[in-house]
Amino acid sequence: MEAWIEIPNGKFLARTVGKEYGNVLLRKEQYRIYDNLDKSNLYARNMILGKVYNCRWSIERTLRDHEYRIDAERLKKNSLVLKEGYERIYVASHAEAWIETDMDKLRGVEGKLAEQYFSVFDELILNQKDEFKFEGRNRRPPLDKVNALLSLAYTVLVGECSNALNSVGLDPYVGFMHRDRPARRSLALDLMEEFRAILADRFVLTLINTKAIKKEHFQTQKDNAVLLTEQGRKIFFNAWQKHKKEKIIHPYLKEKIEWGLVPYVQALLLTRTIRGDLEEYPPFFWK
């Protein structure tokens, strides 16, 4: 397990690492897959498939529960676009020959669908809409309250995905869709794609919609960066730990587990796929 140390403005300072686990044969196979773009594409496609599916699920969940409080037609149109994109990626991930086998084209499809999803994200904010306006994703630094929450949630989530990968013997720095870049945990970023909408985004929406987080829990820096105050961070992390303990039925294993174990379980399934025990990596399709 890793313990992360941050300075007050939220920048990474250092980490302490306990006993690490590694399997040289497993990691060698991981590196072989990384070097083979066709094989890397298969893993990347399935992870992106999970991401798009779960983005659509989040929208459909809001439509189901709050149809009369939102612009339902706008969300329905958006959901249909994501469904068409999902089906396109689904075909791609199962076809032996696909016209767009280039990784850059896959990233392009993923990027456009992500923009589509975030174009209606403001509709998912049901309360405190004046204080928590969302007009698009921005980061490094986040320039509004919603982006501040999303960025922090993604930072926490990628750390947990990295821990999960380390614990099963995989190298979190060698990914399939996210390629080599110094100090970037590329495989952890790959893995977290499936969980962005259902773990990070829905968590942020819950904080806002239940009014657990309010406007007074933020502060604006000289560079216009918007960050949580110390009290705001305390509320955030307490709620995150509580959320991780909630139990769900894993859609693939059909077993009851805690939300906090989902990245670990998916890392195990990824390991089994790399070893050849599974024909292809099963994404986390939340239902």
CSV table of C-alpha atoms in Angstrom, one decimal:
chain,number,residue,atom,x,y,z
A,1,MET,CA,0.0,0.0,0.0
A,2,GLU,CA,1.1,3.6,-0.7
A,3,ALA,CA,0.7,6.5,1.6
A,4,TRP,CA,0.5,9.8,-0.2
A,5,ILE,CA,1.9,13.1,1.2
A,6,GLU,CA,0.6,16.4,-0.2
A,7,ILE,CA,1.5,20.0,0.6
A,8,PRO,CA,-1.4,22.3,1.5
A,9,ASN,CA,-2.2,23.4,-2.1
A,10,GLY,CA,-2.8,19.8,-3.1
A,11,LYS,CA,0.4,19.1,-5.0
A,12,PHE,CA,2.1,15.8,-4.7
A,13,LEU,CA,5.1,15.9,-2.4
A,14,ALA,CA,6.2,12.3,-1.6
A,15,ARG,CA,4.9,8.8,-1.0
A,16,THR,CA,5.9,6.0,1.3
A,17,VAL,CA,5.6,2.5,0.0
A,18,GLY,CA,5.3,-0.8,1.9
A,19,LYS,CA,6.2,-4.2,0.7
A,20,GLU,CA,5.7,-4.5,-3.1
A,21,TYR,CA,4.5,-7.5,-4.9
A,22,GLY,CA,5.7,-8.5,-8.3
A,23,ASN,CA,5.8,-11.5,-10.6
A,24,VAL,CA,8.5,-11.2,-13.2
A,25,LEU,CA,6.8,-13.5,-15.7
A,26,LEU,CA,3.5,-11.6,-15.4
A,27,ARG,CA,5.2,-8.3,-15.9
A,28,LYS,CA,7.2,-9.6,-18.8
A,29,GLU,CA,4.0,-10.6,-20.5
A,30,GLN,CA,2.5,-7.2,-19.6
A,31,TYR,CA,5.4,-5.5,-21.4
A,32,ARG,CA,5.0,-7.8,-24.4
A,33,ILE,CA,1.4,-6.7,-24.7
A,34,TYR,CA,2.5,-3.1,-24.4
A,35,ASP,CA,4.9,-3.6,-27.3
A,36,ASN,CA,2.3,-5.3,-29.5
A,37,LEU,CA,-0.2,-2.5,-30.6
A,38,ASP,CA,-2.8,-5.0,-31.8
A,39,LYS,CA,-2.9,-6.7,-28.4
A,40,SER,CA,-2.8,-3.3,-26.6
A,41,ASN,CA,-5.8,-2.2,-28.6
A,42,LEU,CA,-7.9,-5.1,-27.4
A,43,TYR,CA,-7.3,-4.2,-23.7
A,44,ALA,CA,-7.8,-0.5,-24.4
A,45,ARG,CA,-11.0,-1.0,-26.3
A,46,ASN,CA,-12.6,-3.0,-23.6
A,47,MET,CA,-11.6,-0.5,-20.9
A,48,ILE,CA,-13.0,2.3,-23.0
A,49,LEU,CA,-16.1,0.2,-23.6
A,50,GLY,CA,-16.6,0.0,-19.9
A,51,LYS,CA,-16.1,3.8,-19.6
A,52,VAL,CA,-18.7,4.7,-22.2
A,53,TYR,CA,-21.2,2.1,-20.9
A,54,ASN,CA,-20.9,3.5,-17.3
A,55,CYS,CA,-21.2,7.1,-18.5
A,56,ARG,CA,-24.4,6.2,-20.2
A,57,TRP,CA,-25.6,4.4,-17.1
A,58,SER,CA,-25.1,7.5,-15.0
A,59,ILE,CA,-27.2,9.5,-17.4
A,60,GLU,CA,-29.9,6.9,-17.6
A,61,ARG,CA,-29.9,6.7,-13.8
A,62,THR,CA,-30.7,10.4,-13.5
A,63,LEU,CA,-33.4,10.1,-16.2
A,64,ARG,CA,-35.0,7.3,-14.3
A,65,ASP,CA,-34.9,8.9,-10.9
A,66,HIS,CA,-35.4,12.7,-11.7
A,67,GLU,CA,-37.0,12.9,-15.1
A,68,TYR,CA,-39.2,15.8,-14.1
A,69,ARG,CA,-36.4,17.9,-12.6
A,70,ILE,CA,-34.1,17.9,-15.7
A,71,ASP,CA,-34.1,18.5,-19.4
A,72,ALA,CA,-35.1,14.9,-20.2
A,73,GLU,CA,-35.0,15.3,-23.9
A,74,ARG,CA,-31.5,16.6,-23.8
A,75,LEU,CA,-30.3,13.7,-21.7
A,76,LYS,CA,-32.1,11.1,-23.9
A,77,LYS,CA,-30.4,12.4,-27.0
A,78,ASN,CA,-27.0,12.4,-25.3
A,79,SER,CA,-27.6,8.9,-24.0
A,80,LEU,CA,-28.5,7.7,-27.6
A,81,VAL,CA,-25.2,9.1,-28.9
A,82,LEU,CA,-23.3,7.3,-26.2
A,83,LYS,CA,-25.1,4.1,-27.0
A,84,GLU,CA,-24.2,4.4,-30.6
A,85,GLY,CA,-20.6,5.0,-29.6
A,86,TYR,CA,-20.7,2.1,-27.2
A,87,GLU,CA,-21.9,-0.2,-29.8
A,88,ARG,CA,-19.2,0.9,-32.2
A,89,ILE,CA,-16.5,0.2,-29.7
A,90,TYR,CA,-18.2,-3.1,-28.8
A,91,VAL,CA,-18.0,-4.2,-32.4
A,92,ALA,CA,-14.4,-3.0,-32.6
A,93,SER,CA,-13.3,-4.9,-29.5
A,94,HIS,CA,-14.7,-8.2,-30.8
A,95,ALA,CA,-13.8,-8.0,-34.5
A,96,GLU,CA,-10.7,-9.6,-35.9
A,97,ALA,CA,-10.4,-7.0,-38.5
A,98,TRP,CA,-11.5,-3.4,-37.9
A,99,ILE,CA,-10.9,-0.5,-40.2
A,100,GLU,CA,-9.9,1.8,-37.3
A,101,THR,CA,-7.2,-0.3,-35.6
A,102,ASP,CA,-4.9,2.6,-34.9
A,103,MET,CA,-4.7,3.6,-31.2
A,104,ASP,CA,-5.0,7.3,-32.0
A,105,LYS,CA,-8.3,6.7,-33.7
A,106,LEU,CA,-9.6,4.8,-30.7
A,107,ARG,CA,-8.5,7.7,-28.5
A,108,GLY,CA,-10.3,10.1,-30.8
A,109,VAL,CA,-13.5,8.1,-30.5
A,110,GLU,CA,-13.1,8.0,-26.7
A,111,GLY,CA,-12.4,11.8,-26.5
A,112,LYS,CA,-15.5,12.7,-28.5
A,113,LEU,CA,-17.7,10.5,-26.4
A,114,ALA,CA,-16.2,12.0,-23.2
A,115,GLU,CA,-17.0,15.5,-24.5
A,116,GLN,CA,-20.5,14.3,-25.3
A,117,TYR,CA,-20.9,13.0,-21.7
A,118,PHE,CA,-19.6,16.2,-20.1
A,119,SER,CA,-21.8,18.4,-22.3
A,120,VAL,CA,-24.8,17.4,-20.2
A,121,PHE,CA,-23.0,16.9,-16.8
A,122,ASP,CA,-24.6,20.1,-15.6
A,123,GLU,CA,-28.0,18.5,-15.9
A,124,LEU,CA,-26.9,15.9,-13.3
A,125,ILE,CA,-26.5,18.6,-10.8
A,126,LEU,CA,-29.9,18.9,-9.1
A,127,ASN,CA,-29.2,21.1,-6.1
A,128,GLN,CA,-27.1,24.2,-5.5
A,129,LYS,CA,-27.0,24.9,-9.2
A,130,ASP,CA,-26.2,28.6,-8.8
A,131,GLU,CA,-23.1,27.8,-6.7
A,132,PHE,CA,-22.0,24.7,-8.6
A,133,LYS,CA,-22.1,25.6,-12.3
A,134,PHE,CA,-20.4,23.3,-14.8
A,135,GLU,CA,-19.6,24.7,-18.2
A,136,GLY,CA,-17.0,22.1,-19.2
A,137,ARG,CA,-14.0,20.2,-17.9
A,138,ASN,CA,-10.9,22.2,-16.9
A,139,ARG,CA,-7.9,21.1,-14.8
A,140,ARG,CA,-4.3,22.0,-13.9
A,141,PRO,CA,-5.6,24.0,-12.2
A,142,PRO,CA,-9.4,23.5,-11.8
A,143,LEU,CA,-11.1,26.9,-12.2
A,144,ASP,CA,-14.5,26.1,-10.6
A,145,LYS,CA,-16.0,24.1,-7.7
A,146,VAL,CA,-17.2,21.2,-9.7
A,147,ASN,CA,-13.9,20.7,-11.5
A,148,ALA,CA,-12.1,21.0,-8.2
A,149,LEU,CA,-14.1,18.1,-6.8
A,150,LEU,CA,-13.7,16.0,-10.0
A,151,SER,CA,-10.0,16.5,-10.1
A,152,LEU,CA,-9.5,15.5,-6.5
A,153,ALA,CA,-11.8,12.5,-7.0
A,154,TYR,CA,-9.8,11.4,-10.0
A,155,THR,CA,-6.5,11.9,-8.2
A,156,VAL,CA,-7.7,9.7,-5.3
A,157,LEU,CA,-9.1,7.1,-7.7
A,158,VAL,CA,-5.9,6.7,-9.8
A,159,GLY,CA,-4.0,6.2,-6.6
A,160,GLU,CA,-6.3,3.4,-5.6
A,161,CYS,CA,-6.1,1.8,-9.0
A,162,SER,CA,-2.3,2.0,-8.8
A,163,ASN,CA,-2.3,0.3,-5.4
A,164,ALA,CA,-4.6,-2.4,-6.8
A,165,LEU,CA,-2.3,-3.1,-9.7
A,166,ASN,CA,0.8,-3.2,-7.5
A,167,SER,CA,-0.9,-5.6,-5.1
A,168,VAL,CA,-1.6,-8.1,-7.9
A,169,GLY,CA,1.9,-7.9,-9.3
A,170,LEU,CA,1.4,-5.6,-12.4
A,171,ASP,CA,3.4,-2.5,-13.2
A,172,PRO,CA,1.1,0.5,-12.9
A,173,TYR,CA,3.4,2.6,-15.1
A,174,VAL,CA,3.1,0.5,-18.3
A,175,GLY,CA,-0.3,0.9,-19.8
A,176,PHE,CA,-2.1,0.0,-23.0
A,177,MET,CA,-4.1,3.0,-24.0
A,178,HIS,CA,-2.1,5.6,-22.0
A,179,ARG,CA,1.4,5.2,-23.4
A,180,ASP,CA,4.9,5.9,-21.9
A,181,ARG,CA,5.4,9.2,-20.2
A,182,PRO,CA,7.9,9.9,-17.3
A,183,ALA,CA,6.3,9.5,-13.9
A,184,ARG,CA,2.8,8.7,-15.3
A,185,ARG,CA,1.0,5.7,-14.0
A,186,SER,CA,-0.4,4.7,-17.4
A,187,LEU,CA,-2.0,1.4,-16.5
A,188,ALA,CA,-3.6,2.9,-13.5
A,189,LEU,CA,-5.1,5.6,-15.7
A,190,ASP,CA,-6.3,2.9,-18.1
A,191,LEU,CA,-7.9,1.0,-15.3
A,192,MET,CA,-9.6,4.0,-13.8
A,193,GLU,CA,-11.4,4.9,-17.0
A,194,GLU,CA,-14.1,2.3,-16.2
A,195,PHE,CA,-14.7,3.9,-12.8
A,196,ARG,CA,-14.7,7.6,-13.6
A,197,ALA,CA,-18.5,8.0,-14.1
A,198,ILE,CA,-19.7,5.5,-11.5
A,199,LEU,CA,-17.2,6.0,-8.7
A,200,ALA,CA,-15.7,9.5,-9.0
A,201,ASP,CA,-18.4,11.5,-10.9
A,202,ARG,CA,-21.4,10.0,-9.0
A,203,PHE,CA,-19.6,10.6,-5.8
A,204,VAL,CA,-19.1,14.2,-6.6
A,205,LEU,CA,-22.7,14.6,-7.7
A,206,THR,CA,-23.8,13.1,-4.4
A,207,LEU,CA,-21.7,15.5,-2.4
A,208,ILE,CA,-23.3,18.4,-4.3
A,209,ASN,CA,-26.8,17.2,-4.5
A,210,THR,CA,-27.0,16.2,-0.8
A,211,LYS,CA,-25.4,19.5,0.1
A,212,ALA,CA,-22.7,17.8,2.0
A,213,ILE,CA,-20.3,20.1,0.3
A,214,LYS,CA,-21.2,23.8,0.0
A,215,LYS,CA,-19.7,26.9,-1.5
A,216,GLU,CA,-18.0,27.9,1.8
A,217,HIS,CA,-15.8,24.8,1.5
A,218,PHE,CA,-13.8,26.2,-1.4
A,219,GLN,CA,-11.1,28.9,-1.7
A,220,THR,CA,-9.7,30.6,-4.8
A,221,GLN,CA,-5.9,31.0,-5.1
A,222,LYS,CA,-4.0,33.8,-6.8
A,223,ASP,CA,-3.7,31.9,-10.0
A,224,ASN,CA,-7.5,31.5,-10.0
A,225,ALA,CA,-7.3,27.8,-9.0
A,226,VAL,CA,-10.3,26.7,-7.0
A,227,LEU,CA,-9.4,24.2,-4.2
A,228,LEU,CA,-11.2,22.7,-1.2
A,229,THR,CA,-10.5,24.2,2.2
A,230,GLU,CA,-9.2,22.0,5.0
A,231,GLN,CA,-12.7,21.5,6.2
A,232,GLY,CA,-13.9,20.7,2.7
A,233,ARG,CA,-11.2,18.1,2.3
A,234,LYS,CA,-12.1,16.5,5.6
A,235,ILE,CA,-15.7,16.2,4.5
A,236,PHE,CA,-14.6,14.9,1.1
A,237,PHE,CA,-12.3,12.1,2.4
A,238,ASN,CA,-14.7,11.1,5.2
A,239,ALA,CA,-17.5,10.6,2.7
A,240,TRP,CA,-15.1,8.8,0.3
A,241,GLN,CA,-14.1,6.3,2.9
A,242,LYS,CA,-17.8,5.7,3.9
A,243,HIS,CA,-18.7,5.3,0.2
A,244,LYS,CA,-16.0,2.7,-0.3
A,245,LYS,CA,-17.6,0.5,2.4
A,246,GLU,CA,-21.0,0.3,0.6
A,247,LYS,CA,-21.6,-3.1,-0.8
A,248,ILE,CA,-22.6,-4.0,-4.4
A,249,ILE,CA,-23.0,-7.1,-6.5
A,250,HIS,CA,-20.1,-7.3,-8.9
A,251,PRO,CA,-21.6,-7.6,-12.4
A,252,TYR,CA,-19.1,-10.1,-13.7
A,253,LEU,CA,-18.4,-12.3,-10.6
A,254,LYS,CA,-22.0,-12.0,-9.3
A,255,GLU,CA,-20.6,-11.7,-5.7
A,256,LYS,CA,-21.2,-9.1,-3.1
A,257,ILE,CA,-18.1,-6.8,-2.5
A,258,GLU,CA,-17.4,-3.3,-1.2
A,259,TRP,CA,-17.1,-0.5,-3.7
A,260,GLY,CA,-13.5,0.0,-2.4
A,261,LEU,CA,-12.6,-3.4,-3.7
A,262,VAL,CA,-13.8,-2.9,-7.2
A,263,PRO,CA,-10.4,-1.6,-8.6
A,264,TYR,CA,-8.6,-4.6,-6.9
A,265,VAL,CA,-11.1,-7.1,-8.4
A,266,GLN,CA,-10.7,-5.6,-11.9
A,267,ALA,CA,-6.9,-5.7,-11.5
A,268,LEU,CA,-7.2,-9.4,-10.6
A,269,LEU,CA,-9.3,-10.0,-13.7
A,270,LEU,CA,-6.7,-8.1,-15.8
A,271,THR,CA,-4.0,-10.3,-14.4
A,272,ARG,CA,-6.0,-13.4,-15.3
A,273,THR,CA,-6.4,-12.1,-18.8
A,274,ILE,CA,-2.7,-11.3,-19.2
A,275,ARG,CA,-1.8,-14.8,-18.0
A,276,GLY,CA,-4.2,-16.3,-20.5
A,277,ASP,CA,-6.8,-17.7,-18.1
A,278,LEU,CA,-9.5,-15.4,-19.6
A,279,GLU,CA,-10.0,-15.0,-23.3
A,280,GLU,CA,-10.4,-11.2,-23.0
A,281,TYR,CA,-10.5,-8.6,-20.2
A,282,PRO,CA,-14.1,-8.2,-18.8
A,283,PRO,CA,-14.8,-4.5,-18.2
A,284,PHE,CA,-16.8,-3.4,-15.2
A,285,PHE,CA,-20.3,-2.8,-16.6
A,286,TRP,CA,-22.3,-1.3,-13.8
A,287,LYS,CA,-26.0,-2.2,-13.7
